[in-house]
JSON list of C-alpha atoms in Angstrom, two decimals:
[
{"chain": "Z", "resi": 1, "resn": "ILE", "atom": "CA", "xyz": [0.00, 0.00, 0.00]},
{"chain": "Z", "resi": 2, "resn": "ALA", "atom": "CA", "xyz": [1.55, 3.30, -1.12]},
{"chain": "Z", "resi": 3, "resn": "GLY", "atom": "CA", "xyz": [-0.75, 5.60, 0.83]},
{"chain": "Z", "resi": 4, "resn": "ILE", "atom": "CA", "xyz": [-0.70, 8.93, -0.92]},
{"chain": "Z", "resi": 5, "resn": "THR", "atom": "CA", "xyz": [1.66, 9.76, -3.78]},
{"chain": "Z", "resi": 6, "resn": "GLN", "atom": "CA", "xyz": [2.45, 12.92, -5.71]},
{"chain": "Z", "resi": 7, "resn": "ALA", "atom": "CA", "xyz": [4.14, 13.54, -9.04]},
{"chain": "Z", "resi": 8, "resn": "PRO", "atom": "CA", "xyz": [6.41, 15.05, -10.06]},
{"chain": "Z", "resi": 9, "resn": "THR", "atom": "CA", "xyz": [8.77, 15.33, -7.09]},
{"chain": "Z", "resi": 10, "resn": "SER", "atom": "CA", "xyz": [10.04, 18.63, -8.41]},
{"chain": "Z", "resi": 11, "resn": "GLN", "atom": "CA", "xyz": [9.61, 20.76, -11.51]},
{"chain": "Z", "resi": 12, "resn": "ILE", "atom": "CA", "xyz": [11.03, 23.92, -12.98]},
{"chain": "Z", "resi": 13, "resn": "LEU", "atom": "CA", "xyz": [8.52, 25.68, -15.17]},
{"chain": "Z", "resi": 14, "resn": "ALA", "atom": "CA", "xyz": [8.59, 28.72, -17.42]},
{"chain": "Z", "resi": 15, "resn": "ALA", "atom": "CA", "xyz": [6.06, 31.42, -16.62]},
{"chain": "Z", "resi": 16, "resn": "GLY", "atom": "CA", "xyz": [2.93, 31.15, -18.74]},
{"chain": "Z", "resi": 17, "resn": "ARG", "atom": "CA", "xyz": [3.12, 27.38, -19.10]},
{"chain": "Z", "resi": 18, "resn": "ARG", "atom": "CA", "xyz": [0.37, 25.02, -18.03]},
{"chain": "Z", "resi": 19, "resn": "MET", "atom": "CA", "xyz": [1.18, 22.44, -15.38]},
{"chain": "Z", "resi": 20, "resn": "THR", "atom": "CA", "xyz": [-0.72, 19.66, -13.67]},
{"chain": "Z", "resi": 21, "resn": "LEU", "atom": "CA", "xyz": [0.40, 18.25, -10.35]},
{"chain": "Z", "resi": 22, "resn": "ARG", "atom": "CA", "xyz": [-0.81, 14.73, -9.73]},
{"chain": "Z", "resi": 23, "resn": "CYS", "atom": "CA", "xyz": [-2.04, 13.21, -6.49]},
{"chain": "Z", "resi": 24, "resn": "THR", "atom": "CA", "xyz": [-3.24, 9.65, -5.95]},
{"chain": "Z", "resi": 25, "resn": "GLN", "atom": "CA", "xyz": [-4.30, 7.84, -2.79]},
{"chain": "Z", "resi": 26, "resn": "ASP", "atom": "CA", "xyz": [-5.13, 4.18, -2.32]},
{"chain": "Z", "resi": 27, "resn": "MET", "atom": "CA", "xyz": [-6.75, 4.46, 1.11]},
{"chain": "Z", "resi": 28, "resn": "ARG", "atom": "CA", "xyz": [-10.27, 5.00, -0.29]},
{"chain": "Z", "resi": 29, "resn": "HIS", "atom": "CA", "xyz": [-10.44, 8.30, 1.53]},
{"chain": "Z", "resi": 30, "resn": "ASN", "atom": "CA", "xyz": [-13.41, 10.46, 0.68]},
{"chain": "Z", "resi": 31, "resn": "ALA", "atom": "CA", "xyz": [-11.78, 13.84, 1.21]},
{"chain": "Z", "resi": 32, "resn": "MET", "atom": "CA", "xyz": [-8.69, 15.24, -0.52]},
{"chain": "Z", "resi": 33, "resn": "TYR", "atom": "CA", "xyz": [-6.88, 18.57, -0.30]},
{"chain": "Z", "resi": 34, "resn": "TRP", "atom": "CA", "xyz": [-4.20, 20.69, -1.92]},
{"chain": "Z", "resi": 35, "resn": "TYR", "atom": "CA", "xyz": [-2.00, 22.97, 0.17]},
{"chain": "Z", "resi": 36, "resn": "ARG", "atom": "CA", "xyz": [0.89, 25.21, -0.66]},
{"chain": "Z", "resi": 37, "resn": "GLN", "atom": "CA", "xyz": [3.68, 25.78, 1.81]},
{"chain": "Z", "resi": 38, "resn": "ASP", "atom": "CA", "xyz": [5.74, 28.94, 1.78]},
{"chain": "Z", "resi": 39, "resn": "LEU", "atom": "CA", "xyz": [8.35, 29.96, 4.32]},
{"chain": "Z", "resi": 40, "resn": "GLY", "atom": "CA", "xyz": [6.79, 31.86, 7.19]},
{"chain": "Z", "resi": 41, "resn": "LEU", "atom": "CA", "xyz": [3.25, 31.32, 5.95]},
{"chain": "Z", "resi": 42, "resn": "GLY", "atom": "CA", "xyz": [2.65, 27.75, 6.99]},
{"chain": "Z", "resi": 43, "resn": "LEU", "atom": "CA", "xyz": [0.27, 25.53, 5.03]},
{"chain": "Z", "resi": 44, "resn": "ARG", "atom": "CA", "xyz": [-2.48, 27.27, 3.10]},
{"chain": "Z", "resi": 45, "resn": "LEU", "atom": "CA", "xyz": [-5.41, 25.45, 1.57]},
{"chain": "Z", "resi": 46, "resn": "ILE", "atom": "CA", "xyz": [-5.84, 25.90, -2.19]},
{"chain": "Z", "resi": 47, "resn": "HIS", "atom": "CA", "xyz": [-8.76, 23.61, -3.03]},
{"chain": "Z", "resi": 48, "resn": "TYR", "atom": "CA", "xyz": [-10.47, 20.67, -1.43]},
{"chain": "Z", "resi": 49, "resn": "SER", "atom": "CA", "xyz": [-12.88, 17.88, -2.27]},
{"chain": "Z", "resi": 50, "resn": "ASN", "atom": "CA", "xyz": [-15.07, 16.25, 0.37]},
{"chain": "Z", "resi": 51, "resn": "THR", "atom": "CA", "xyz": [-16.15, 13.47, -1.97]},
{"chain": "Z", "resi": 52, "resn": "ALA", "atom": "CA", "xyz": [-15.70, 12.38, -5.57]},
{"chain": "Z", "resi": 53, "resn": "GLY", "atom": "CA", "xyz": [-17.50, 14.71, -7.95]},
{"chain": "Z", "resi": 54, "resn": "THR", "atom": "CA", "xyz": [-17.39, 17.76, -5.66]},
{"chain": "Z", "resi": 55, "resn": "THR", "atom": "CA", "xyz": [-14.74, 20.42, -5.10]},
{"chain": "Z", "resi": 56, "resn": "GLY", "atom": "CA", "xyz": [-14.45, 23.63, -3.12]},
{"chain": "Z", "resi": 57, "resn": "LYS", "atom": "CA", "xyz": [-12.21, 26.68, -2.84]},
{"chain": "Z", "resi": 58, "resn": "GLY", "atom": "CA", "xyz": [-9.78, 27.13, -0.01]},
{"chain": "Z", "resi": 59, "resn": "GLU", "atom": "CA", "xyz": [-7.89, 30.15, 1.23]},
{"chain": "Z", "resi": 60, "resn": "VAL", "atom": "CA", "xyz": [-5.77, 30.78, -1.91]},
{"chain": "Z", "resi": 61, "resn": "PRO", "atom": "CA", "xyz": [-7.60, 29.33, -4.96]},
{"chain": "Z", "resi": 62, "resn": "ASP", "atom": "CA", "xyz": [-6.77, 31.96, -7.59]},
{"chain": "Z", "resi": 63, "resn": "GLY", "atom": "CA", "xyz": [-4.73, 30.64, -10.51]},
{"chain": "Z", "resi": 64, "resn": "TYR", "atom": "CA", "xyz": [-5.46, 27.00, -9.65]},
{"chain": "Z", "resi": 65, "resn": "SER", "atom": "CA", "xyz": [-8.14, 24.51, -10.64]},
{"chain": "Z", "resi": 66, "resn": "VAL", "atom": "CA", "xyz": [-8.92, 20.97, -9.53]},
{"chain": "Z", "resi": 67, "resn": "SER", "atom": "CA", "xyz": [-11.11, 18.06, -10.53]},
{"chain": "Z", "resi": 68, "resn": "ARG", "atom": "CA", "xyz": [-12.24, 14.94, -8.70]},
{"chain": "Z", "resi": 69, "resn": "ALA", "atom": "CA", "xyz": [-13.46, 12.45, -11.27]},
{"chain": "Z", "resi": 70, "resn": "ASN", "atom": "CA", "xyz": [-12.93, 9.48, -8.95]},
{"chain": "Z", "resi": 71, "resn": "THR", "atom": "CA", "xyz": [-12.07, 8.69, -5.34]},
{"chain": "Z", "resi": 72, "resn": "ASP", "atom": "CA", "xyz": [-8.37, 8.10, -5.85]},
{"chain": "Z", "resi": 73, "resn": "ASP", "atom": "CA", "xyz": [-7.13, 11.03, -7.93]},
{"chain": "Z", "resi": 74, "resn": "PHE", "atom": "CA", "xyz": [-7.12, 14.77, -7.28]},
{"chain": "Z", "resi": 75, "resn": "PRO", "atom": "CA", "xyz": [-5.02, 16.68, -9.85]},
{"chain": "Z", "resi": 76, "resn": "LEU", "atom": "CA", "xyz": [-4.15, 20.34, -9.41]},
{"chain": "Z", "resi": 77, "resn": "THR", "atom": "CA", "xyz": [-3.74, 22.46, -12.55]},
{"chain": "Z", "resi": 78, "resn": "LEU", "atom": "CA", "xyz": [-1.99, 25.76, -13.00]},
{"chain": "Z", "resi": 79, "resn": "ALA", "atom": "CA", "xyz": [-3.44, 27.12, -16.24]},
{"chain": "Z", "resi": 80, "resn": "SER", "atom": "CA", "xyz": [-0.76, 29.77, -16.77]},
{"chain": "Z", "resi": 81, "resn": "ALA", "atom": "CA", "xyz": [1.99, 29.63, -14.17]},
{"chain": "Z", "resi": 82, "resn": "VAL", "atom": "CA", "xyz": [3.37, 32.80, -12.56]},
{"chain": "Z", "resi": 83, "resn": "PRO", "atom": "CA", "xyz": [6.50, 33.21, -10.38]},
{"chain": "Z", "resi": 84, "resn": "SER", "atom": "CA", "xyz": [4.38, 33.76, -7.25]},
{"chain": "Z", "resi": 85, "resn": "GLN", "atom": "CA", "xyz": [3.23, 30.15, -7.60]},
{"chain": "Z", "resi": 86, "resn": "THR", "atom": "CA", "xyz": [6.75, 28.98, -6.77]},
{"chain": "Z", "resi": 87, "resn": "SER", "atom": "CA", "xyz": [6.17, 26.86, -3.68]},
{"chain": "Z", "resi": 88, "resn": "VAL", "atom": "CA", "xyz": [6.05, 23.38, -2.23]},
{"chain": "Z", "resi": 89, "resn": "TYR", "atom": "CA", "xyz": [2.69, 21.76, -2.90]},
{"chain": "Z", "resi": 90, "resn": "PHE", "atom": "CA", "xyz": [1.28, 19.09, -0.63]},
{"chain": "Z", "resi": 91, "resn": "CYS", "atom": "CA", "xyz": [-1.68, 16.89, -1.35]},
{"chain": "Z", "resi": 92, "resn": "ALA", "atom": "CA", "xyz": [-3.51, 15.35, 1.62]},
{"chain": "Z", "resi": 93, "resn": "SER", "atom": "CA", "xyz": [-6.44, 13.04, 2.21]},
{"chain": "Z", "resi": 94, "resn": "SER", "atom": "CA", "xyz": [-8.73, 12.05, 5.05]},
{"chain": "Z", "resi": 95, "resn": "ALA", "atom": "CA", "xyz": [-11.40, 9.39, 5.45]},
{"chain": "Z", "resi": 96, "resn": "LEU", "atom": "CA", "xyz": [-14.00, 12.07, 6.07]},
{"chain": "Z", "resi": 97, "resn": "ALA", "atom": "CA", "xyz": [-13.72, 15.87, 6.15]},
{"chain": "Z", "resi": 98, "resn": "GLU", "atom": "CA", "xyz": [-13.43, 15.93, 9.95]},
{"chain": "Z", "resi": 99, "resn": "ASP", "atom": "CA", "xyz": [-10.86, 13.16, 10.21]},
{"chain": "Z", "resi": 100, "resn": "THR", "atom": "CA", "xyz": [-7.09, 13.12, 10.37]},
{"chain": "Z", "resi": 101, "resn": "GLN", "atom": "CA", "xyz": [-5.38, 14.34, 7.22]},
{"chain": "Z", "resi": 102, "resn": "TYR", "atom": "CA", "xyz": [-2.46, 12.40, 5.78]},
{"chain": "Z", "resi": 103, "resn": "PHE", "atom": "CA", "xyz": [-0.01, 14.21, 3.56]},
{"chain": "Z", "resi": 104, "resn": "GLY", "atom": "CA", "xyz": [1.77, 13.19, 0.39]},
{"chain": "Z", "resi": 105, "resn": "PRO", "atom": "CA", "xyz": [5.53, 13.71, -0.04]},
{"chain": "Z", "resi": 106, "resn": "GLY", "atom": "CA", "xyz": [5.12, 17.06, -1.79]},
{"chain": "Z", "resi": 107, "resn": "THR", "atom": "CA", "xyz": [6.04, 18.64, -5.12]},
{"chain": "Z", "resi": 108, "resn": "ARG", "atom": "CA", "xyz": [8.58, 21.43, -5.25]},
{"chain": "Z", "resi": 109, "resn": "LEU", "atom": "CA", "xyz": [7.59, 23.79, -8.06]},
{"chain": "Z", "resi": 110, "resn": "THR", "atom": "CA", "xyz": [9.71, 26.64, -9.34]},
{"chain": "Z", "resi": 111, "resn": "VAL", "atom": "CA", "xyz": [8.23, 29.08, -11.85]},
{"chain": "Z", "resi": 112, "resn": "LEU", "atom": "CA", "xyz": [10.77, 31.24, -13.65]},
{"chain": "Y", "resi": 1, "resn": "GLY", "atom": "CA", "xyz": [-13.42, 34.00, 9.98]},
{"chain": "Y", "resi": 2, "resn": "GLU", "atom": "CA", "xyz": [-11.09, 31.26, 11.10]},
{"chain": "Y", "resi": 3, "resn": "ASN", "atom": "CA", "xyz": [-7.65, 32.15, 12.43]},
{"chain": "Y", "resi": 4, "resn": "VAL", "atom": "CA", "xyz": [-4.98, 30.25, 14.35]},
{"chain": "Y", "resi": 5, "resn": "GLU", "atom": "CA", "xyz": [-2.16, 32.06, 16.14]},
{"chain": "Y", "resi": 6, "resn": "GLN", "atom": "CA", "xyz": [0.87, 29.96, 17.04]},
{"chain": "Y", "resi": 7, "resn": "HIS", "atom": "CA", "xyz": [3.66, 30.93, 19.44]},
{"chain": "Y", "resi": 8, "resn": "PRO", "atom": "CA", "xyz": [6.57, 30.99, 19.61]},
{"chain": "Y", "resi": 9, "resn": "SER", "atom": "CA", "xyz": [7.79, 30.97, 16.02]},
{"chain": "Y", "resi": 10, "resn": "THR", "atom": "CA", "xyz": [11.15, 29.58, 17.15]},
{"chain": "Y", "resi": 11, "resn": "LEU", "atom": "CA", "xyz": [12.09, 27.68, 20.28]},
{"chain": "Y", "resi": 12, "resn": "SER", "atom": "CA", "xyz": [15.50, 26.44, 21.34]},
{"chain": "Y", "resi": 13, "resn": "VAL", "atom": "CA", "xyz": [15.90, 24.06, 24.30]},
{"chain": "Y", "resi": 14, "resn": "GLN", "atom": "CA", "xyz": [18.57, 21.87, 25.80]},
{"chain": "Y", "resi": 15, "resn": "GLU", "atom": "CA", "xyz": [18.24, 18.13, 25.47]},
{"chain": "Y", "resi": 16, "resn": "GLY", "atom": "CA", "xyz": [16.19, 16.77, 28.35]},
{"chain": "Y", "resi": 17, "resn": "ASP", "atom": "CA", "xyz": [14.27, 20.00, 28.89]},
{"chain": "Y", "resi": 18, "resn": "SER", "atom": "CA", "xyz": [10.57, 20.45, 28.17]},
{"chain": "Y", "resi": 19, "resn": "ALA", "atom": "CA", "xyz": [9.13, 22.39, 25.25]},
{"chain": "Y", "resi": 20, "resn": "VAL", "atom": "CA", "xyz": [5.71, 24.05, 25.07]},
{"chain": "Y", "resi": 21, "resn": "ILE", "atom": "CA", "xyz": [4.05, 25.46, 21.98]},
{"chain": "Y", "resi": 22, "resn": "LYS", "atom": "CA", "xyz": [0.76, 27.35, 22.25]},
{"chain": "Y", "resi": 23, "resn": "CYS", "atom": "CA", "xyz": [-2.01, 28.06, 19.76]},
{"chain": "Y", "resi": 24, "resn": "THR", "atom": "CA", "xyz": [-5.11, 30.17, 19.99]},
{"chain": "Y", "resi": 25, "resn": "TYR", "atom": "CA", "xyz": [-8.12, 30.02, 17.71]},
{"chain": "Y", "resi": 26, "resn": "SER", "atom": "CA", "xyz": [-11.15, 32.17, 17.08]},
{"chain": "Y", "resi": 27, "resn": "ASP", "atom": "CA", "xyz": [-13.94, 29.85, 15.90]},
{"chain": "Y", "resi": 28, "resn": "SER", "atom": "CA", "xyz": [-15.94, 28.64, 18.90]},
{"chain": "Y", "resi": 29, "resn": "ALA", "atom": "CA", "xyz": [-17.36, 25.85, 16.71]},
{"chain": "Y", "resi": 30, "resn": "SER", "atom": "CA", "xyz": [-13.91, 24.29, 16.25]},
{"chain": "Y", "resi": 31, "resn": "ASN", "atom": "CA", "xyz": [-13.86, 20.76, 17.60]},
{"chain": "Y", "resi": 32, "resn": "TYR", "atom": "CA", "xyz": [-10.73, 19.01, 16.31]},
{"chain": "Y", "resi": 33, "resn": "PHE", "atom": "CA", "xyz": [-7.15, 20.08, 17.03]},
{"chain": "Y", "resi": 34, "resn": "PRO", "atom": "CA", "xyz": [-4.26, 18.11, 15.48]},
{"chain": "Y", "resi": 35, "resn": "TRP", "atom": "CA", "xyz": [-0.54, 18.73, 15.79]},
{"chain": "Y", "resi": 36, "resn": "TYR", "atom": "CA", "xyz": [1.86, 17.95, 12.95]},
{"chain": "Y", "resi": 37, "resn": "LYS", "atom": "CA", "xyz": [5.63, 17.55, 12.94]},
{"chain": "Y", "resi": 38, "resn": "GLN", "atom": "CA", "xyz": [7.58, 18.37, 9.80]},
{"chain": "Y", "resi": 39, "resn": "GLU", "atom": "CA", "xyz": [11.23, 17.50, 9.46]},
{"chain": "Y", "resi": 40, "resn": "LEU", "atom": "CA", "xyz": [13.34, 19.35, 6.91]},
{"chain": "Y", "resi": 41, "resn": "GLY", "atom": "CA", "xyz": [12.37, 18.36, 3.38]},
{"chain": "Y", "resi": 42, "resn": "LYS", "atom": "CA", "xyz": [9.70, 15.94, 4.56]},
{"chain": "Y", "resi": 43, "resn": "ARG", "atom": "CA", "xyz": [5.93, 15.90, 4.67]},
{"chain": "Y", "resi": 44, "resn": "PRO", "atom": "CA", "xyz": [3.93, 17.01, 7.75]},
{"chain": "Y", "resi": 45, "resn": "GLN", "atom": "CA", "xyz": [3.07, 14.02, 9.93]},
{"chain": "Y", "resi": 46, "resn": "LEU", "atom": "CA", "xyz": [0.44, 13.85, 12.64]},
{"chain": "Y", "resi": 47, "resn": "ILE", "atom": "CA", "xyz": [1.91, 13.36, 16.11]},
{"chain": "Y", "resi": 48, "resn": "ILE", "atom": "CA", "xyz": [-1.11, 13.86, 18.34]},
{"chain": "Y", "resi": 49, "resn": "ASP", "atom": "CA", "xyz": [-4.62, 15.25, 18.17]},
{"chain": "Y", "resi": 50, "resn": "ILE", "atom": "CA", "xyz": [-7.44, 16.13, 20.52]},
{"chain": "Y", "resi": 51, "resn": "ARG", "atom": "CA", "xyz": [-11.16, 16.63, 20.15]},
{"chain": "Y", "resi": 52, "resn": "SER", "atom": "CA", "xyz": [-13.27, 19.17, 21.98]},
{"chain": "Y", "resi": 53, "resn": "ASN", "atom": "CA", "xyz": [-14.82, 16.69, 24.40]},
{"chain": "Y", "resi": 54, "resn": "VAL", "atom": "CA", "xyz": [-11.40, 15.99, 25.95]},
{"chain": "Y", "resi": 55, "resn": "GLY", "atom": "CA", "xyz": [-9.24, 18.39, 27.99]},
{"chain": "Y", "resi": 56, "resn": "GLU", "atom": "CA", "xyz": [-5.92, 16.56, 27.77]},
{"chain": "Y", "resi": 57, "resn": "LYS", "atom": "CA", "xyz": [-4.35, 13.72, 25.85]},
{"chain": "Y", "resi": 58, "resn": "LYS", "atom": "CA", "xyz": [-0.95, 12.12, 26.32]},
{"chain": "Y", "resi": 59, "resn": "ASP", "atom": "CA", "xyz": [1.20, 9.83, 24.20]},
{"chain": "Y", "resi": 60, "resn": "GLN", "atom": "CA", "xyz": [4.53, 8.95, 25.82]},
{"chain": "Y", "resi": 61, "resn": "ARG", "atom": "CA", "xyz": [6.58, 12.19, 25.89]},
{"chain": "Y", "resi": 62, "resn": "ILE", "atom": "CA", "xyz": [3.97, 14.23, 24.03]},
{"chain": "Y", "resi": 63, "resn": "ALA", "atom": "CA", "xyz": [0.81, 15.75, 25.46]},
{"chain": "Y", "resi": 64, "resn": "VAL", "atom": "CA", "xyz": [-1.79, 18.20, 24.25]},
{"chain": "Y", "resi": 65, "resn": "THR", "atom": "CA", "xyz": [-4.08, 20.29, 26.44]},
{"chain": "Y", "resi": 66, "resn": "LEU", "atom": "CA", "xyz": [-7.20, 22.11, 25.33]},
{"chain": "Y", "resi": 67, "resn": "ASN", "atom": "CA", "xyz": [-8.99, 25.03, 27.00]},
{"chain": "Y", "resi": 68, "resn": "LYS", "atom": "CA", "xyz": [-12.19, 25.61, 25.06]},
{"chain": "Y", "resi": 69, "resn": "THR", "atom": "CA", "xyz": [-13.30, 28.52, 27.21]},
{"chain": "Y", "resi": 70, "resn": "ALA", "atom": "CA", "xyz": [-10.12, 30.45, 26.48]},
{"chain": "Y", "resi": 71, "resn": "LYS", "atom": "CA", "xyz": [-9.89, 29.02, 22.95]},
{"chain": "Y", "resi": 72, "resn": "HIS", "atom": "CA", "xyz": [-6.32, 27.82, 23.20]},
{"chain": "Y", "resi": 73, "resn": "PHE", "atom": "CA", "xyz": [-4.48, 24.52, 23.05]},
{"chain": "Y", "resi": 74, "resn": "SER", "atom": "CA", "xyz": [-0.89, 23.59, 23.71]},
{"chain": "Y", "resi": 75, "resn": "LEU", "atom": "CA", "xyz": [1.66, 20.95, 22.78]},
{"chain": "Y", "resi": 76, "resn": "HIS", "atom": "CA", "xyz": [3.96, 19.74, 25.54]},
{"chain": "Y", "resi": 77, "resn": "ILE", "atom": "CA", "xyz": [7.08, 17.71, 24.81]},
{"chain": "Y", "resi": 78, "resn": "THR", "atom": "CA", "xyz": [8.97, 16.37, 27.81]},
{"chain": "Y", "resi": 79, "resn": "GLU", "atom": "CA", "xyz": [12.53, 15.01, 27.98]},
{"chain": "Y", "resi": 80, "resn": "THR", "atom": "CA", "xyz": [13.31, 16.48, 24.58]},
{"chain": "Y", "resi": 81, "resn": "GLN", "atom": "CA", "xyz": [15.78, 14.71, 22.30]},
{"chain": "Y", "resi": 82, "resn": "PRO", "atom": "CA", "xyz": [17.72, 16.00, 19.26]},
{"chain": "Y", "resi": 83, "resn": "GLU", "atom": "CA", "xyz": [15.38, 14.03, 16.98]},
{"chain": "Y", "resi": 84, "resn": "ASP", "atom": "CA", "xyz": [12.51, 16.19, 18.21]},
{"chain": "Y", "resi": 85, "resn": "SER", "atom": "CA", "xyz": [14.07, 19.07, 16.26]},
{"chain": "Y", "resi": 86, "resn": "ALA", "atom": "CA", "xyz": [11.57, 20.00, 13.52]},
{"chain": "Y", "resi": 87, "resn": "VAL", "atom": "CA", "xyz": [8.84, 22.45, 12.63]},
{"chain": "Y", "resi": 88, "resn": "TYR", "atom": "CA", "xyz": [5.61, 21.85, 14.53]},
{"chain": "Y", "resi": 89, "resn": "PHE", "atom": "CA", "xyz": [2.23, 23.01, 13.24]},
{"chain": "Y", "resi": 90, "resn": "CYS", "atom": "CA", "xyz": [-0.98, 23.26, 15.16]},
{"chain": "Y", "resi": 91, "resn": "ALA", "atom": "CA", "xyz": [-4.30, 23.20, 13.35]},
{"chain": "Y", "resi": 92, "resn": "GLU", "atom": "CA", "xyz": [-7.97, 23.52, 14.08]},
{"chain": "Y", "resi": 93, "resn": "TRP", "atom": "CA", "xyz": [-10.93, 22.06, 12.28]},
{"chain": "Y", "resi": 94, "resn": "GLY", "atom": "CA", "xyz": [-13.90, 24.36, 12.51]},
{"chain": "Y", "resi": 95, "resn": "GLY", "atom": "CA", "xyz": [-17.42, 23.08, 12.31]},
{"chain": "Y", "resi": 96, "resn": "SER", "atom": "CA", "xyz": [-18.50, 26.28, 10.57]},
{"chain": "Y", "resi": 97, "resn": "ASN", "atom": "CA", "xyz": [-16.18, 25.99, 7.55]},
{"chain": "Y", "resi": 98, "resn": "TYR", "atom": "CA", "xyz": [-15.31, 22.29, 7.32]},
{"chain": "Y", "resi": 99, "resn": "LYS", "atom": "CA", "xyz": [-11.66, 23.08, 6.68]},
{"chain": "Y", "resi": 100, "resn": "LEU", "atom": "CA", "xyz": [-8.42, 22.57, 8.59]},
{"chain": "Y", "resi": 101, "resn": "THR", "atom": "CA", "xyz": [-6.66, 25.86, 9.36]},
{"chain": "Y", "resi": 102, "resn": "PHE", "atom": "CA", "xyz": [-2.98, 25.71, 10.26]},
{"chain": "Y", "resi": 103, "resn": "GLY", "atom": "CA", "xyz": [-0.83, 27.90, 12.44]},
{"chain": "Y", "resi": 104, "resn": "LYS", "atom": "CA", "xyz": [2.34, 29.31, 10.88]},
{"chain": "Y", "resi": 105, "resn": "GLY", "atom": "CA", "xyz": [4.58, 26.81, 12.64]},
{"chain": "Y", "resi": 106, "resn": "THR", "atom": "CA", "xyz": [7.23, 26.67, 15.37]},
{"chain": "Y", "resi": 107, "resn": "LEU", "atom": "CA", "xyz": [10.82, 25.73, 14.62]},
{"chain": "Y", "resi": 108, "resn": "LEU", "atom": "CA", "xyz": [11.98, 23.66, 17.58]},
{"chain": "Y", "resi": 109, "resn": "THR", "atom": "CA", "xyz": [15.71, 23.10, 18.00]},
{"chain": "Y", "resi": 110, "resn": "VAL", "atom": "CA", "xyz": [16.91, 20.67, 20.65]},
{"chain": "Y", "resi": 111, "resn": "ASN", "atom": "CA", "xyz": [20.56, 21.22, 21.44]},
{"chain": "Y", "resi": 112, "resn": "PRO", "atom": "CA", "xyz": [22.55, 18.17, 22.57]}
]
């Protein structure tokens, strides 16, 4: 059992390019989340999904989109990357919205 | 709106001493309070959590206390060891917004 995985591990991206960060969990968790982590700002929620087929906006959703076509996958897309989106991105999942969240290993994204 | 204040932002202790990190929150509907430990370059990992119907919870050298009246909760680490050195994040799950809100983190350094 892998738990929760993310790909790629790291990426350098030119500004204006489109990028999709992948997240997959095999724990059959209903809820999934995307956070970005920046020094001094902690973990900030970008988007979330409480169950397959539904998504919601977090604290910093602008410039990002998500989809939840099935239980296992929750991709995060940057339609046109900007340098301020340089960050470490963590995907997380929980059995239900009010349960413990488990984090993936993270993706380090640099936008030049 | 939801807000979590975490103090201190950095904490340095000698091996064997105790460490205390405090968080305050604003949403009186919050009912779940996890603590995460993040080592350098790694993912956040849950170390202990507490729900609003409990005032204190202990797991070996780690304990968490919750004061719902004052809206604050604290992490206590006793007999600290160098491997306790990491960034610690508190979080609160508020019933009114169904999201986990994180504090900005505390960098704990345990000096041998």
